[in-house]
Amino acid sequence: MATMHDVARRAGVSVMTVSNVINERPHVRAATRERVRAAIDELGYAVNATARSLRQGRTGVICLAVPEIDRPYFGILAQLVIERAATDGFEVVIEQTGAARAGELGALAHSRLRSYDGLIINAVRLAGADAALLRSELPVVVLGERAYAEPVDRVAMDNVAGGALAVRHLVDSGRRSVAMIGGRMSSGPADIDAATERARGFLAGAAERGVDADPRRIVESDFSLEGGRDGVRRLLEAGIAVDGLFCATDLIAIGAVRALADHGLRVPVDVGVVGFDDVPLASFTTPSLTSVAPDRIGMVDAAVSMVVARIRGERADADYREVVGAMAIIERESTATIDPN
Amino acid sequence: MATMHDVARRAGVSVMTVSNVINERPHVRAATRERVRAAIDELGYAVNATARSLRQGRTGVICLAVPEIDRPYFGILAQLVIERAATDGFEVVIEQTGAARAGELGALAHSRLRSYDGLIINAVRLAGADAALLRSELPVVVLGERAYAEPVDRVAMDNVAGGALAVRHLVDSGRRSVAMIGGRMSSGPADIDAATERARGFLAGAAERGVDADPRRIVESDFSLEGGRDGVRRLLEAGIAVDGLFCATDLIAIGAVRALADHGLRVPVDVGVVGFDDVPLASFTTPSLTSVAPDRIGMVDAAVSMVVARIRGERADADYREVVGAMAIIERESTATIDPN
DNA sequence: TTGAAAGCGCTAACAG
DNA sequence: CTGTTAGCGCTTTCAA
């Protein structure tokens, strides 16, 4: 690979002039610039980003850490973050945490090692005690979750409100025996994650509408197709009557719809189903899936803006911000109102 | 951030000794090692990967360039590549090409800039004329596609065989009027991509089974849910009778199944549908989706092995290899044999 | 077993 | 408008 020195020699200028041309700085005579450009083309020169990063102490790269990139929700999120970061001149590398605390801590450590300029982390397991780590020299924005006692930069979605929206809609469309798959009954304030918050919303919404809000109507599960399938099996085996089912993600919902069909239960006639995330697929399943939709674009915009502002030093160190994204319910076929006949 | 010099000063040794400890090189006295380790912990020191990369000329990072990370196929692929690369001590960064030639050339250029050690590129638009670029100092393995006249390192899937498998299965399960969504009739040998190859397999398989293999039975489409929906609409509007439908990806198939339902056509009773990729979702849709399954794990293993061998200089420069992954058809409900009554 | 010196390729700061 | 110098943090090379 040619270096800047090679280009300088060939163009008969100093390396500094080459650098000035490459970085489009003023005060370079047009003729000189052309000579340098020609040399660059002839040698097939390209800047070495590693050397530039070492010198500048910045990489121009933001890390996005998500649990698993092969879940549709995170695929879309990644796409949006990449596009949005590009508008501020940043690249994005994606890191997977495996939805584990170790992986999430690893993403933090790793961002430091690689000198990424900032980190947007969709943390699902980082505990409040880890929050101190989130307030380091490295600009970090926590995305998606909502519960740290310590102040950190954070973009959350209102999972409780979303869960309540879902169950209210189920009841209002004629269901009385509601249940939830993918929720969690928190053992304390320590591990408040999306599963817990959505479950709280579910219970609150059910109580509000005067339907049975027994925590036994909530089963835990992975946020996966298999989790939905197994969740339905467990509900039915426990003998819990269900005509309205709230699933903590769309993937769970799709697995659940399939399992319901396998048990001879039709959606929406026998059971109404609501998912969460509003992935594109939700419009295309049969039946199409009613889902709680977070304001993805707004959240991504807020997260990137926040991390970029920190990187640029535009905010005081202790000035932590929190943004909570809006939720909406998108009604589709899976909760069509039951004909009273 | 503490540097190696800070650690050295604190431990009362030279930077070289610190480096030796960090890299677990022998010839460091146990006592010295402990002293250095203690200093590292006290200062919270971590190596600066950028500086190391600049010095070594290697980054330990492989780039994986895919069209769009939010398609399930590529999400899974990324997951597999990350896991496999880790076994050889490499990290992976994911780059999106937008399924455009510019994006694919960009991934190449970018891998050079960032000094990535190698590139695995799922190229869908790079033309044969660009193949020369693939044989540069940068180790590159082309994944998924199959058609370059020039020799390059390549891991392909047998798209033609896969298309033929699909149509044979449709005919053998009782369908006679087959059509395809997401295929392309190539204008020449220049742009042979998956859409073209799968269409060739479709035509060959149809001819082999003695059913109508008119190219008008193939409609182009995006590899997306919307593409499948629109493809069905176009087929039906063109008045083409269809009782067997081959879709170039599972996403197309899911969109198509939905559109068929909207037109009052039931799957599999009225139309049998075969997808391609065998994404996990295929087992969970209603009806579950018959799909052509590439040997993903085998392909990923081959691709990572090839690029790592190149990085390590274990192969002669001109010794290009090609691996073609096996295909299988996974039969599910969407092609259940029609009861002759 | 440990250390000193050099330099990877680039850019900030300043000099001309 | 252009050039010189120094140094980012690390590892390679060689010497002690």
PDB file of N, CA and C in Angstrom, chain B residues 128-182:
ATOM      1  N   GLY B 128     -18.424  -9.139 -13.350  1.00  0.00           N
ATOM      2  CA  GLY B 128     -17.193  -9.857 -13.651  1.00  0.00           C
ATOM      3  C   GLY B 128     -16.031  -8.889 -13.820  1.00  0.00           C
ATOM      4  N   ALA B 129     -16.348  -7.727 -14.389  1.00  0.00           N
ATOM      5  CA  ALA B 129     -15.295  -6.741 -14.629  1.00  0.00           C
ATOM      6  C   ALA B 129     -14.695  -6.226 -13.324  1.00  0.00           C
ATOM      7  N   ASP B 130     -15.471  -6.325 -12.244  1.00  0.00           N
ATOM      8  CA  ASP B 130     -14.963  -5.864 -10.958  1.00  0.00           C
ATOM      9  C   ASP B 130     -14.125  -6.930 -10.266  1.00  0.00           C
ATOM     10  N   ALA B 131     -14.147  -8.122 -10.830  1.00  0.00           N
ATOM     11  CA  ALA B 131     -13.528  -9.249 -10.135  1.00  0.00           C
ATOM     12  C   ALA B 131     -12.050  -9.003  -9.872  1.00  0.00           C
ATOM     13  N   ALA B 132     -11.426  -8.243 -10.746  1.00  0.00           N
ATOM     14  CA  ALA B 132     -10.006  -7.950 -10.560  1.00  0.00           C
ATOM     15  C   ALA B 132      -9.787  -7.325  -9.186  1.00  0.00           C
ATOM     16  N   LEU B 133     -10.743  -6.486  -8.793  1.00  0.00           N
ATOM     17  CA  LEU B 133     -10.642  -5.832  -7.490  1.00  0.00           C
ATOM     18  C   LEU B 133     -10.645  -6.847  -6.360  1.00  0.00           C
ATOM     19  N   LEU B 134     -11.280  -7.975  -6.641  1.00  0.00           N
ATOM     20  CA  LEU B 134     -11.392  -8.978  -5.596  1.00  0.00           C
ATOM     21  C   LEU B 134     -10.071  -9.720  -5.402  1.00  0.00           C
ATOM     22  N   ARG B 135      -9.159  -9.506  -6.351  1.00  0.00           N
ATOM     23  CA  ARG B 135      -7.880 -10.183  -6.209  1.00  0.00           C
ATOM     24  C   ARG B 135      -6.808  -9.156  -5.896  1.00  0.00           C
ATOM     25  N   SER B 136      -6.946  -8.559  -4.741  1.00  0.00           N
ATOM     26  CA  SER B 136      -6.012  -7.515  -4.332  1.00  0.00           C
ATOM     27  C   SER B 136      -5.185  -8.026  -3.171  1.00  0.00           C
ATOM     28  N   GLU B 137      -4.409  -7.142  -2.583  1.00  0.00           N
ATOM     29  CA  GLU B 137      -3.623  -7.549  -1.407  1.00  0.00           C
ATOM     30  C   GLU B 137      -4.562  -7.941  -0.271  1.00  0.00           C
ATOM     31  N   LEU B 138      -5.746  -7.332  -0.274  1.00  0.00           N
ATOM     32  CA  LEU B 138      -6.712  -7.628   0.781  1.00  0.00           C
ATOM     33  C   LEU B 138      -7.364  -8.982   0.524  1.00  0.00           C
ATOM     34  N   PRO B 139      -7.264  -9.895   1.474  1.00  0.00           N
ATOM     35  CA  PRO B 139      -7.928 -11.190   1.282  1.00  0.00           C
ATOM     36  C   PRO B 139      -9.445 -11.006   1.193  1.00  0.00           C
ATOM     37  N   VAL B 140     -10.022 -11.473   0.102  1.00  0.00           N
ATOM     38  CA  VAL B 140     -11.460 -11.328  -0.109  1.00  0.00           C
ATOM     39  C   VAL B 140     -12.057 -12.678  -0.467  1.00  0.00           C
ATOM     40  N   VAL B 141     -13.167 -13.003   0.162  1.00  0.00           N
ATOM     41  CA  VAL B 141     -13.913 -14.194  -0.230  1.00  0.00           C
ATOM     42  C   VAL B 141     -15.319 -13.746  -0.611  1.00  0.00           C
ATOM     43  N   VAL B 142     -15.751 -14.184  -1.794  1.00  0.00           N
ATOM     44  CA  VAL B 142     -17.090 -13.839  -2.247  1.00  0.00           C
ATOM     45  C   VAL B 142     -18.042 -14.938  -1.801  1.00  0.00           C
ATOM     46  N   LEU B 143     -19.119 -14.520  -1.187  1.00  0.00           N
ATOM     47  CA  LEU B 143     -20.038 -15.487  -0.597  1.00  0.00           C
ATOM     48  C   LEU B 143     -21.380 -15.436  -1.311  1.00  0.00           C
ATOM     49  N   GLY B 144     -21.942 -16.591  -1.567  1.00  0.00           N
ATOM     50  CA  GLY B 144     -23.354 -16.644  -1.947  1.00  0.00           C
ATOM     51  C   GLY B 144     -23.628 -16.616  -3.436  1.00  0.00           C
ATOM     52  N   GLU B 145     -22.910 -15.836  -4.172  1.00  0.00           N
ATOM     53  CA  GLU B 145     -23.184 -15.786  -5.598  1.00  0.00           C
ATOM     54  C   GLU B 145     -22.244 -16.734  -6.320  1.00  0.00           C
ATOM     55  N   ARG B 146     -22.392 -16.809  -7.629  1.00  0.00           N
ATOM     56  CA  ARG B 146     -21.667 -17.903  -8.254  1.00  0.00           C
ATOM     57  C   ARG B 146     -21.025 -17.615  -9.585  1.00  0.00           C
ATOM     58  N   ALA B 147     -21.002 -16.368 -10.007  1.00  0.00           N
ATOM     59  CA  ALA B 147     -20.642 -16.211 -11.399  1.00  0.00           C
ATOM     60  C   ALA B 147     -19.595 -15.146 -11.677  1.00  0.00           C
ATOM     61  N   TYR B 148     -18.339 -15.530 -11.617  1.00  0.00           N
ATOM     62  CA  TYR B 148     -17.284 -14.652 -12.109  1.00  0.00           C
ATOM     63  C   TYR B 148     -16.398 -15.453 -13.039  1.00  0.00           C
ATOM     64  N   ALA B 149     -16.113 -14.857 -14.181  1.00  0.00           N
ATOM     65  CA  ALA B 149     -15.233 -15.548 -15.116  1.00  0.00           C
ATOM     66  C   ALA B 149     -13.816 -15.570 -14.551  1.00  0.00           C
ATOM     67  N   GLU B 150     -13.444 -14.471 -13.917  1.00  0.00           N
ATOM     68  CA  GLU B 150     -12.099 -14.363 -13.347  1.00  0.00           C
ATOM     69  C   GLU B 150     -12.011 -15.267 -12.118  1.00  0.00           C
ATOM     70  N   PRO B 151     -10.831 -15.761 -11.839  1.00  0.00           N
ATOM     71  CA  PRO B 151     -10.702 -16.586 -10.646  1.00  0.00           C
ATOM     72  C   PRO B 151     -10.679 -15.720  -9.386  1.00  0.00           C
ATOM     73  N   VAL B 152     -11.504 -16.071  -8.435  1.00  0.00           N
ATOM     74  CA  VAL B 152     -11.507 -15.413  -7.122  1.00  0.00           C
ATOM     75  C   VAL B 152     -11.797 -16.485  -6.083  1.00  0.00           C
ATOM     76  N   ASP B 153     -11.504 -16.177  -4.832  1.00  0.00           N
ATOM     77  CA  ASP B 153     -11.899 -17.094  -3.766  1.00  0.00           C
ATOM     78  C   ASP B 153     -13.398 -16.956  -3.574  1.00  0.00           C
ATOM     79  N   ARG B 154     -14.080 -18.073  -3.531  1.00  0.00           N
ATOM     80  CA  ARG B 154     -15.526 -17.975  -3.583  1.00  0.00           C
ATOM     81  C   ARG B 154     -16.197 -19.148  -2.896  1.00  0.00           C
ATOM     82  N   VAL B 155     -17.226 -18.841  -2.148  1.00  0.00           N
ATOM     83  CA  VAL B 155     -18.072 -19.878  -1.566  1.00  0.00           C
ATOM     84  C   VAL B 155     -19.475 -19.611  -2.091  1.00  0.00           C
ATOM     85  N   ALA B 156     -19.960 -20.536  -2.871  1.00  0.00           N
ATOM     86  CA  ALA B 156     -21.240 -20.308  -3.525  1.00  0.00           C
ATOM     87  C   ALA B 156     -22.258 -21.322  -3.047  1.00  0.00           C
ATOM     88  N   MET B 157     -23.515 -21.032  -3.363  1.00  0.00           N
ATOM     89  CA  MET B 157     -24.502 -22.090  -3.193  1.00  0.00           C
ATOM     90  C   MET B 157     -25.002 -22.428  -4.583  1.00  0.00           C
ATOM     91  N   ASP B 158     -25.474 -23.628  -4.759  1.00  0.00           N
ATOM     92  CA  ASP B 158     -25.897 -24.036  -6.089  1.00  0.00           C
ATOM     93  C   ASP B 158     -27.322 -23.563  -6.329  1.00  0.00           C
ATOM     94  N   ASN B 159     -27.415 -22.291  -6.706  1.00  0.00           N
ATOM     95  CA  ASN B 159     -28.727 -21.686  -6.901  1.00  0.00           C
ATOM     96  C   ASN B 159     -29.537 -22.370  -7.993  1.00  0.00           C
ATOM     97  N   VAL B 160     -28.832 -22.802  -9.046  1.00  0.00           N
ATOM     98  CA  VAL B 160     -29.542 -23.465 -10.138  1.00  0.00           C
ATOM     99  C   VAL B 160     -30.155 -24.774  -9.631  1.00  0.00           C
ATOM    100  N   ALA B 161     -29.363 -25.534  -8.924  1.00  0.00           N
ATOM    101  CA  ALA B 161     -29.874 -26.795  -8.372  1.00  0.00           C
ATOM    102  C   ALA B 161     -31.032 -26.523  -7.410  1.00  0.00           C
ATOM    103  N   GLY B 162     -30.892 -25.458  -6.615  1.00  0.00           N
ATOM    104  CA  GLY B 162     -31.953 -25.132  -5.666  1.00  0.00           C
ATOM    105  C   GLY B 162     -33.262 -24.803  -6.363  1.00  0.00           C
ATOM    106  N   GLY B 163     -33.188 -24.025  -7.434  1.00  0.00           N
ATOM    107  CA  GLY B 163     -34.396 -23.681  -8.193  1.00  0.00           C
ATOM    108  C   GLY B 163     -35.034 -24.922  -8.792  1.00  0.00           C
ATOM    109  N   ALA B 164     -34.177 -25.809  -9.279  1.00  0.00           N
ATOM    110  CA  ALA B 164     -34.699 -27.035  -9.874  1.00  0.00           C
ATOM    111  C   ALA B 164     -35.363 -27.912  -8.812  1.00  0.00           C
ATOM    112  N   LEU B 165     -34.733 -28.004  -7.645  1.00  0.00           N
ATOM    113  CA  LEU B 165     -35.322 -28.775  -6.543  1.00  0.00           C
ATOM    114  C   LEU B 165     -36.727 -28.269  -6.231  1.00  0.00           C
ATOM    115  N   ALA B 166     -36.852 -26.949  -6.191  1.00  0.00           N
ATOM    116  CA  ALA B 166     -38.122 -26.342  -5.816  1.00  0.00           C
ATOM    117  C   ALA B 166     -39.222 -26.702  -6.805  1.00  0.00           C
ATOM    118  N   VAL B 167     -38.929 -26.544  -8.081  1.00  0.00           N
ATOM    119  CA  VAL B 167     -39.981 -26.750  -9.077  1.00  0.00           C
ATOM    120  C   VAL B 167     -40.298 -28.244  -9.226  1.00  0.00           C
ATOM    121  N   ARG B 168     -39.290 -29.074  -9.103  1.00  0.00           N
ATOM    122  CA  ARG B 168     -39.544 -30.514  -9.151  1.00  0.00           C
ATOM    123  C   ARG B 168     -40.485 -30.923  -8.020  1.00  0.00           C
ATOM    124  N   HIS B 169     -40.214 -30.368  -6.854  1.00  0.00           N
ATOM    125  CA  HIS B 169     -41.062 -30.712  -5.711  1.00  0.00           C
ATOM    126  C   HIS B 169     -42.498 -30.228  -5.927  1.00  0.00           C
ATOM    127  N   LEU B 170     -42.645 -29.050  -6.513  1.00  0.00           N
ATOM    128  CA  LEU B 170     -43.993 -28.536  -6.781  1.00  0.00           C
ATOM    129  C   LEU B 170     -44.732 -29.479  -7.730  1.00  0.00           C
ATOM    130  N   VAL B 171     -44.055 -29.882  -8.787  1.00  0.00           N
ATOM    131  CA  VAL B 171     -44.701 -30.750  -9.773  1.00  0.00           C
ATOM    132  C   VAL B 171     -45.007 -32.118  -9.147  1.00  0.00           C
ATOM    133  N   ASP B 172     -44.041 -32.631  -8.416  1.00  0.00           N
ATOM    134  CA  ASP B 172     -44.212 -33.963  -7.836  1.00  0.00           C
ATOM    135  C   ASP B 172     -45.296 -33.997  -6.758  1.00  0.00           C
ATOM    136  N   SER B 173     -45.634 -32.821  -6.228  1.00  0.00           N
ATOM    137  CA  SER B 173     -46.704 -32.806  -5.232  1.00  0.00           C
ATOM    138  C   SER B 173     -48.028 -32.407  -5.885  1.00  0.00           C
ATOM    139  N   GLY B 174     -48.094 -32.507  -7.204  1.00  0.00           N
ATOM    140  CA  GLY B 174     -49.380 -32.391  -7.877  1.00  0.00           C
ATOM    141  C   GLY B 174     -49.640 -31.100  -8.628  1.00  0.00           C
ATOM    142  N   ARG B 175     -48.673 -30.183  -8.658  1.00  0.00           N
ATOM    143  CA  ARG B 175     -48.912 -28.913  -9.366  1.00  0.00           C
ATOM    144  C   ARG B 175     -48.467 -29.006 -10.824  1.00  0.00           C
ATOM    145  N   ARG B 176     -49.193 -28.293 -11.691  1.00  0.00           N
ATOM    146  CA  ARG B 176     -48.844 -28.312 -13.112  1.00  0.00           C
ATOM    147  C   ARG B 176     -48.575 -26.908 -13.654  1.00  0.00           C
ATOM    148  N   SER B 177     -49.200 -25.907 -13.047  1.00  0.00           N
ATOM    149  CA  SER B 177     -49.050 -24.540 -13.553  1.00  0.00           C
ATOM    150  C   SER B 177     -48.126 -23.767 -12.617  1.00  0.00           C
ATOM    151  N   VAL B 178     -46.844 -23.883 -12.866  1.00  0.00           N
ATOM    152  CA  VAL B 178     -45.897 -23.290 -11.935  1.00  0.00           C
ATOM    153  C   VAL B 178     -45.464 -21.896 -12.386  1.00  0.00           C
ATOM    154  N   ALA B 179     -45.132 -21.079 -11.413  1.00  0.00           N
ATOM    155  CA  ALA B 179     -44.643 -19.731 -11.695  1.00  0.00           C
ATOM    156  C   ALA B 179     -43.585 -19.390 -10.651  1.00  0.00           C
ATOM    157  N   MET B 180     -42.876 -18.298 -10.903  1.00  0.00           N
ATOM    158  CA  MET B 180     -41.799 -17.906  -9.984  1.00  0.00           C
ATOM    159  C   MET B 180     -41.840 -16.404  -9.727  1.00  0.00           C
ATOM    160  N   ILE B 181     -41.618 -16.035  -8.473  1.00  0.00           N
ATOM    161  CA  ILE B 181     -41.485 -14.616  -8.121  1.00  0.00           C
ATOM    162  C   ILE B 181     -40.069 -14.375  -7.612  1.00  0.00           C
ATOM    163  N   GLY B 182     -39.457 -13.314  -8.119  1.00  0.00           N
ATOM    164  CA  GLY B 182     -38.119 -12.961  -7.651  1.00  0.00           C
ATOM    165  C   GLY B 182     -37.025 -13.498  -8.557  1.00  0.00           C
TER     166      GLY B 182
END
